[in-house]
mmCIF file of the C-alpha atoms, coordinates in Angstrom:
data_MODEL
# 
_entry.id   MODEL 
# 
loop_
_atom_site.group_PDB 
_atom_site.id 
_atom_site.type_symbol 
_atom_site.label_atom_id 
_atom_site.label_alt_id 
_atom_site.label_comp_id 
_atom_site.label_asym_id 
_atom_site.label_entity_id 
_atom_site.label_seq_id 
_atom_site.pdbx_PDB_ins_code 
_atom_site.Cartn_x 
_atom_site.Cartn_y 
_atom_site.Cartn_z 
_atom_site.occupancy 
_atom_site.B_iso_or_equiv 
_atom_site.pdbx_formal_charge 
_atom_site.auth_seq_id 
_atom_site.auth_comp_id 
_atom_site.auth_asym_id 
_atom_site.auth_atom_id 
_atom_site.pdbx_PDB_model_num 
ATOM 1   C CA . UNK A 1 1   ? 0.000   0.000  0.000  1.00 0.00 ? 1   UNK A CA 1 
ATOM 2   C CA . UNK A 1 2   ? 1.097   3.303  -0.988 1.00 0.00 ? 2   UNK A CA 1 
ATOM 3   C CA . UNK A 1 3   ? 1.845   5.530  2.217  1.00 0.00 ? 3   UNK A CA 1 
ATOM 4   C CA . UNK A 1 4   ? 0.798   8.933  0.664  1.00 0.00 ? 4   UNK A CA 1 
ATOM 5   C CA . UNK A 1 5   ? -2.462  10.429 0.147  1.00 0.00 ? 5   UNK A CA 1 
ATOM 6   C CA . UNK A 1 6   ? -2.312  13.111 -2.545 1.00 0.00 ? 6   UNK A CA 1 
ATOM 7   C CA . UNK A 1 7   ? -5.113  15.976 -1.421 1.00 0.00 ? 7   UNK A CA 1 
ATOM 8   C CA . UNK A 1 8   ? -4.611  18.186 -4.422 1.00 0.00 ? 8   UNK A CA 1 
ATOM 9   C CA . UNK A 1 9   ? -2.350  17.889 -7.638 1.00 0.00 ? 9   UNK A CA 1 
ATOM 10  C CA . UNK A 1 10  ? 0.504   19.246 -5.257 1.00 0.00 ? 10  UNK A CA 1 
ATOM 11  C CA . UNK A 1 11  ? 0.237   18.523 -1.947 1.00 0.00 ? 11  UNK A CA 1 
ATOM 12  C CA . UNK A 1 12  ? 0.798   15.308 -0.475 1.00 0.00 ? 12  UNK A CA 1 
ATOM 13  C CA . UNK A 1 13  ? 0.243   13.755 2.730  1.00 0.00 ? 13  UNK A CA 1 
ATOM 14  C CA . UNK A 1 14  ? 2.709   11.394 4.205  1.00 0.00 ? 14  UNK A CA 1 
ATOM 15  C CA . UNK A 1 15  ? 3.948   10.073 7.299  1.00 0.00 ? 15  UNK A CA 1 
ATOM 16  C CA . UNK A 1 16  ? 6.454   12.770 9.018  1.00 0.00 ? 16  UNK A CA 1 
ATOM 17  C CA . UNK A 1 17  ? 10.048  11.161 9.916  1.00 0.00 ? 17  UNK A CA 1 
ATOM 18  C CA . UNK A 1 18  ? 12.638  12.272 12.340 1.00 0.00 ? 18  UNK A CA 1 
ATOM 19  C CA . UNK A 1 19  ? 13.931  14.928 9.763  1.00 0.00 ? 19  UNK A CA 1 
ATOM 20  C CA . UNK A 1 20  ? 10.582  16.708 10.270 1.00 0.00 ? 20  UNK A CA 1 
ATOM 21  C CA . UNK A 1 21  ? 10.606  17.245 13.769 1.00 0.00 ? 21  UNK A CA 1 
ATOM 22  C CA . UNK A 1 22  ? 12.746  20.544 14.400 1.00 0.00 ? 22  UNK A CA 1 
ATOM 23  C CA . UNK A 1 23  ? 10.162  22.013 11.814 1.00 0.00 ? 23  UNK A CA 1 
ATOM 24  C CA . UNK A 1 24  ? 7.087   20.800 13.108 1.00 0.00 ? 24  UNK A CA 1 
ATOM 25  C CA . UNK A 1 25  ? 8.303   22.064 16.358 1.00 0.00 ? 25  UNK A CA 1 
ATOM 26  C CA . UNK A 1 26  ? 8.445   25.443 14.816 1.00 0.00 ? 26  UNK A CA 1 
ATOM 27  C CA . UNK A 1 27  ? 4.899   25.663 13.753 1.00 0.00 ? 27  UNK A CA 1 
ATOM 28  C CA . UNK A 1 28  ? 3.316   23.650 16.727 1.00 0.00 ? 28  UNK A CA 1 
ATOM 29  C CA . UNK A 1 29  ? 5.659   27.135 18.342 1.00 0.00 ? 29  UNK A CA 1 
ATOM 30  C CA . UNK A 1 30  ? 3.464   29.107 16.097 1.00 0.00 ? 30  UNK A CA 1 
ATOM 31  C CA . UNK A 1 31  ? -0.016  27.527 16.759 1.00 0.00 ? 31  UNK A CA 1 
ATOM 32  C CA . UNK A 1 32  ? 0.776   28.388 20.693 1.00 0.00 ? 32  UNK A CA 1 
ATOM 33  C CA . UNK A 1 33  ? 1.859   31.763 19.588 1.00 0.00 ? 33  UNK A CA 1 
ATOM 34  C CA . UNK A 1 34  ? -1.925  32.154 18.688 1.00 0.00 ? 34  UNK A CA 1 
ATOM 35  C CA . UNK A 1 35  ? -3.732  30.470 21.581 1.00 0.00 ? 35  UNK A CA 1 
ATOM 36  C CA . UNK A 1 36  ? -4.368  31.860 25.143 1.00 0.00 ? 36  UNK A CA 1 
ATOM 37  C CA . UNK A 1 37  ? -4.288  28.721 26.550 1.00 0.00 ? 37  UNK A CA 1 
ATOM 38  C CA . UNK A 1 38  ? -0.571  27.055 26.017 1.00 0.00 ? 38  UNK A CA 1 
ATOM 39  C CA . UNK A 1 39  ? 2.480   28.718 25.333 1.00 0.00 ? 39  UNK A CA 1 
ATOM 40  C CA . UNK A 1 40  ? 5.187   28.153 22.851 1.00 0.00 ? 40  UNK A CA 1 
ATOM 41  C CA . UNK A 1 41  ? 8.144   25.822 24.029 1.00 0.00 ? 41  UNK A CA 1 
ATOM 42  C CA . UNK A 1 42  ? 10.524  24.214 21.661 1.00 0.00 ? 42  UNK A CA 1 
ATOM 43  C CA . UNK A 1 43  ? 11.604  21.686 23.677 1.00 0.00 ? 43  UNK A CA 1 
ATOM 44  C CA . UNK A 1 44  ? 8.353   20.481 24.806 1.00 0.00 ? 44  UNK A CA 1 
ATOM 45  C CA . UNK A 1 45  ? 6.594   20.308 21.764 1.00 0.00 ? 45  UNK A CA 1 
ATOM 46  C CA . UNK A 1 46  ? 9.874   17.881 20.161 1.00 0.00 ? 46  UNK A CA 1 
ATOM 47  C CA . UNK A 1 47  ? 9.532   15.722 23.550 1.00 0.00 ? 47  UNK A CA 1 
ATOM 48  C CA . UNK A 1 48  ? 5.460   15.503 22.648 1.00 0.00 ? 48  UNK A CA 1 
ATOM 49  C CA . UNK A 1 49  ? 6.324   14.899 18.925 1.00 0.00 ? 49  UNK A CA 1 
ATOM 50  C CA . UNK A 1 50  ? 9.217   12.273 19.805 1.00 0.00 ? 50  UNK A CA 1 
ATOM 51  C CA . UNK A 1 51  ? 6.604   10.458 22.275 1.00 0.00 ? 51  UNK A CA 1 
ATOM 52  C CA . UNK A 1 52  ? 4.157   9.859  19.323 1.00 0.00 ? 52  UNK A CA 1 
ATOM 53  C CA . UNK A 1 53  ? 7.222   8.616  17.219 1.00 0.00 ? 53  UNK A CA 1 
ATOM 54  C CA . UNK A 1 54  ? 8.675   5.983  19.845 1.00 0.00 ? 54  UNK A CA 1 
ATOM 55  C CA . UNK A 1 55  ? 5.562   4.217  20.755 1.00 0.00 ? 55  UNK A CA 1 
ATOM 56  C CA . UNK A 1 56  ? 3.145   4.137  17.115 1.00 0.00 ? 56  UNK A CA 1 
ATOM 57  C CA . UNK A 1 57  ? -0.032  3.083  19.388 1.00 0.00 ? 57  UNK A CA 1 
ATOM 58  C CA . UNK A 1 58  ? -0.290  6.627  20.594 1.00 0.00 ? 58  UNK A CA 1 
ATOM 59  C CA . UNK A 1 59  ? -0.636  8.295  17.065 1.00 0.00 ? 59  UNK A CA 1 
ATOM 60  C CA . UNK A 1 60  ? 0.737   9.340  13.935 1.00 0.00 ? 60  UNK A CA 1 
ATOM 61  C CA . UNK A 1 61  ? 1.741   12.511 12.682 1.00 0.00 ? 61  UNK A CA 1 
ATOM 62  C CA . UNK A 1 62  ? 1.610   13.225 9.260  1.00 0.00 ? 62  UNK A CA 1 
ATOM 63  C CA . UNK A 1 63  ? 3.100   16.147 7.074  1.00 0.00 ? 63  UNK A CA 1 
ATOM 64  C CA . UNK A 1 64  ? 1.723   17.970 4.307  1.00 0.00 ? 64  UNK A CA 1 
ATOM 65  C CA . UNK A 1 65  ? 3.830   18.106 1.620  1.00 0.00 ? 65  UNK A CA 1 
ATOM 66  C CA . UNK A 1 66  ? 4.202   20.470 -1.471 1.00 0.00 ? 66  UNK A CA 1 
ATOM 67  C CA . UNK A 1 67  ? 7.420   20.357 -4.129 1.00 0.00 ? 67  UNK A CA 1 
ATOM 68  C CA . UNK A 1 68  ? 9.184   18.705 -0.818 1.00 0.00 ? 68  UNK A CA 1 
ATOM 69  C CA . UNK A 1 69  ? 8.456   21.206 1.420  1.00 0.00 ? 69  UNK A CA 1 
ATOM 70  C CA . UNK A 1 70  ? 6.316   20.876 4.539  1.00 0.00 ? 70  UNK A CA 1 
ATOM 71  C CA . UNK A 1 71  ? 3.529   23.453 4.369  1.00 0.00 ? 71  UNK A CA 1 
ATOM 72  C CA . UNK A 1 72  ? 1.246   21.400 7.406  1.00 0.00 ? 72  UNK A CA 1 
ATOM 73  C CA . UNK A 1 73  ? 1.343   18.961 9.320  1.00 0.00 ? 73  UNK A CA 1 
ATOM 74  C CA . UNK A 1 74  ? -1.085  16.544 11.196 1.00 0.00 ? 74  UNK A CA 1 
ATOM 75  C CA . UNK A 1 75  ? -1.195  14.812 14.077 1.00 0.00 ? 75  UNK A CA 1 
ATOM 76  C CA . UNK A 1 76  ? -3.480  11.780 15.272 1.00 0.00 ? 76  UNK A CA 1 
ATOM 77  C CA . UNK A 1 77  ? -3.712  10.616 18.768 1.00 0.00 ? 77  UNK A CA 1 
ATOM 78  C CA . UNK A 1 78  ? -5.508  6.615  19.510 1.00 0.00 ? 78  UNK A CA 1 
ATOM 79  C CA . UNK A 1 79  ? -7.912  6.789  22.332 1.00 0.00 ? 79  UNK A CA 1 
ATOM 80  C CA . UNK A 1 80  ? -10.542 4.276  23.528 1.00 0.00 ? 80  UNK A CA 1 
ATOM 81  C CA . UNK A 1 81  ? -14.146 5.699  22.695 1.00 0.00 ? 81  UNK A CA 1 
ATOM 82  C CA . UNK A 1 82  ? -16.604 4.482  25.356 1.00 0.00 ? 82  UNK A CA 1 
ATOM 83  C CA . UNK A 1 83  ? -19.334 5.732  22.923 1.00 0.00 ? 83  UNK A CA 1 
ATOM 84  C CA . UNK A 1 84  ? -17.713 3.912  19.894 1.00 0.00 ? 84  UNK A CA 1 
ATOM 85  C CA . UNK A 1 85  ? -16.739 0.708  21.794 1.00 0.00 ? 85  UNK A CA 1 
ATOM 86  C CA . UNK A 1 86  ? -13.253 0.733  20.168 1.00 0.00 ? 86  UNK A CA 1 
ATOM 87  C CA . UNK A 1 87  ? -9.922  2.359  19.968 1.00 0.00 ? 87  UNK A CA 1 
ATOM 88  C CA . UNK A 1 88  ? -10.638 5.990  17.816 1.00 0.00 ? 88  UNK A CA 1 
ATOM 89  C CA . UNK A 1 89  ? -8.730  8.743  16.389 1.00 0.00 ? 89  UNK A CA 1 
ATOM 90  C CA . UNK A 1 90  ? -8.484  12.492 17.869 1.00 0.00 ? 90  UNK A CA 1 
ATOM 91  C CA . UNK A 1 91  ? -7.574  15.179 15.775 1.00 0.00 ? 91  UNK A CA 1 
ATOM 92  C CA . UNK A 1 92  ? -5.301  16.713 18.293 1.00 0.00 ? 92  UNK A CA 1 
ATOM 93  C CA . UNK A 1 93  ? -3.080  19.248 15.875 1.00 0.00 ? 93  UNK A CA 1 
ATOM 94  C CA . UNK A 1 94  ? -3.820  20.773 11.988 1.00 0.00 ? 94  UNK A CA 1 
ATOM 95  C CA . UNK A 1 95  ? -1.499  23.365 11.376 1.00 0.00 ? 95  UNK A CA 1 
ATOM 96  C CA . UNK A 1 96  ? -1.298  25.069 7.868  1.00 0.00 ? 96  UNK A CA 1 
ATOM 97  C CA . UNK A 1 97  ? 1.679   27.038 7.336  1.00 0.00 ? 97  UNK A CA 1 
ATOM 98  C CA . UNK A 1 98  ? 0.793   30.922 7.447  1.00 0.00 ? 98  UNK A CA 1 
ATOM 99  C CA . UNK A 1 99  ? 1.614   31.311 3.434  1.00 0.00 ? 99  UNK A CA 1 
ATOM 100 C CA . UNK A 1 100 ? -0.728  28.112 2.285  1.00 0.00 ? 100 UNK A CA 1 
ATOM 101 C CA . UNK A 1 101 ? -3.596  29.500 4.519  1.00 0.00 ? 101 UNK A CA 1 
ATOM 102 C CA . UNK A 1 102 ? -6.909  30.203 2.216  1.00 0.00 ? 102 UNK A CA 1 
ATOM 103 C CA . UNK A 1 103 ? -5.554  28.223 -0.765 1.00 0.00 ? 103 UNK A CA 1 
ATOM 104 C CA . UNK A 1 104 ? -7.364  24.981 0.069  1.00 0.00 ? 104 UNK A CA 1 
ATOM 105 C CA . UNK A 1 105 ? -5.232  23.119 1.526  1.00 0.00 ? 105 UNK A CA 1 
ATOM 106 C CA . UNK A 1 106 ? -7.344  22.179 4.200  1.00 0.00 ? 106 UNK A CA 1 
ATOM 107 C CA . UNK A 1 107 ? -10.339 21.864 2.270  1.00 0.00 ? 107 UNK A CA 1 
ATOM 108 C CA . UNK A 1 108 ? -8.366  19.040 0.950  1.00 0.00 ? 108 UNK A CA 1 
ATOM 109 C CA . UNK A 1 109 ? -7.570  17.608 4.080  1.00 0.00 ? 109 UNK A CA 1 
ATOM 110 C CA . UNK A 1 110 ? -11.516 17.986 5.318  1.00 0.00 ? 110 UNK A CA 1 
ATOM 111 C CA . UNK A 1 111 ? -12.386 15.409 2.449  1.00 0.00 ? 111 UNK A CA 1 
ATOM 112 C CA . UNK A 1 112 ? -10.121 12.924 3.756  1.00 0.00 ? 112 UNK A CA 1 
ATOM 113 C CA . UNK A 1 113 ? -11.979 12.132 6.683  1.00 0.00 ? 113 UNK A CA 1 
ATOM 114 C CA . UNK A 1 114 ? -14.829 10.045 4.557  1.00 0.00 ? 114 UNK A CA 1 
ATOM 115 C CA . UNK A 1 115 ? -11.820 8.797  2.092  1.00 0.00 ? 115 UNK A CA 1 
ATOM 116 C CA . UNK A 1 116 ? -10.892 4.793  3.086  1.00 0.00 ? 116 UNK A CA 1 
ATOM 117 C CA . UNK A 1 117 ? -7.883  4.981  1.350  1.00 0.00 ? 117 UNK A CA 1 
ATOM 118 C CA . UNK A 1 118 ? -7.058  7.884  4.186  1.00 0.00 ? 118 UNK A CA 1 
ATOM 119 C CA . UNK A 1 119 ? -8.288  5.996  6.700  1.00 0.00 ? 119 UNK A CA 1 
ATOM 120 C CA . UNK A 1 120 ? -6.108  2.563  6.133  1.00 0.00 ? 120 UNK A CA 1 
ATOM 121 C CA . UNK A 1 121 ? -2.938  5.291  5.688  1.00 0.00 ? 121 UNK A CA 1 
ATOM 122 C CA . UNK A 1 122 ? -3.317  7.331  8.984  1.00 0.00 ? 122 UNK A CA 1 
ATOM 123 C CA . UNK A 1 123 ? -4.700  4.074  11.337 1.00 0.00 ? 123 UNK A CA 1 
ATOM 124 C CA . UNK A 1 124 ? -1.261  2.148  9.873  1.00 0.00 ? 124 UNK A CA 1 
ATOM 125 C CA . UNK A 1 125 ? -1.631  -1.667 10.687 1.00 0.00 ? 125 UNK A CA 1 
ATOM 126 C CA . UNK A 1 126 ? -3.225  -1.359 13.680 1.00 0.00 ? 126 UNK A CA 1 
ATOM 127 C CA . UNK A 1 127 ? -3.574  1.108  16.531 1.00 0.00 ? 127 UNK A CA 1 
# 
């Protein structure tokens, strides 16, 4: 199975490696910039990001990529739904870089969610 999910003719979504994380600490940094409730801190956002990355059961994060550069990135966590009856997947970060915002990038990513190609891609084997 392929392990990218193209949303539009140039962007592409893929799992993000360890070569991604000093950048997706940067605009997790920017995200907190925006919000009242958490502040911006490097070093905890790579310990949160390397967390996901050791132990795949907790989550996946996944960068959007356009011409090879990251331009958003998403991250998944696995959680056990008492509604659902079964392990489930929180949307816990989507973060657009500031010069892709309003070109529909995330419109792309919205239509994902119904997509089962997406869904075999960002639940991996098994969470």
């Amino acid at each position: 199975m392929q392990s990218t999910l193209s949303v539009s003719e140039k962007v592409v979504i893929e799992p993000a490696t360890e070569a991604d994380l000093d950048e997706l600490s940067e605009m997790l940094g920017g995200l907190f910039k925006q919000e009242g409730d958490f502040r911006p801190d490097k070093e905890r956002q790579l310990r949160g990001l390397r967390l996901i990355f050791e132990q795949p059961s907790r989550g996946r994060v996944f960068v959007l990529r356009r011409d090879g550069a990251i331009v958003g990135m998403i991250n998944l966590l696995f959680t056990i739904s008492t509604a659902e009856g079964g392990f489930v997947m929180l949307l816990e970060d989507l973060v657009i870089h500031n010069n892709f915002r309003g070109t529909g990038t995330v419109k792309g990513c919205s239509s994902m969610r119904s997509s089962s190609r997406a869904r075999k891609i960002f639940s991996g084997s098994r969470c």
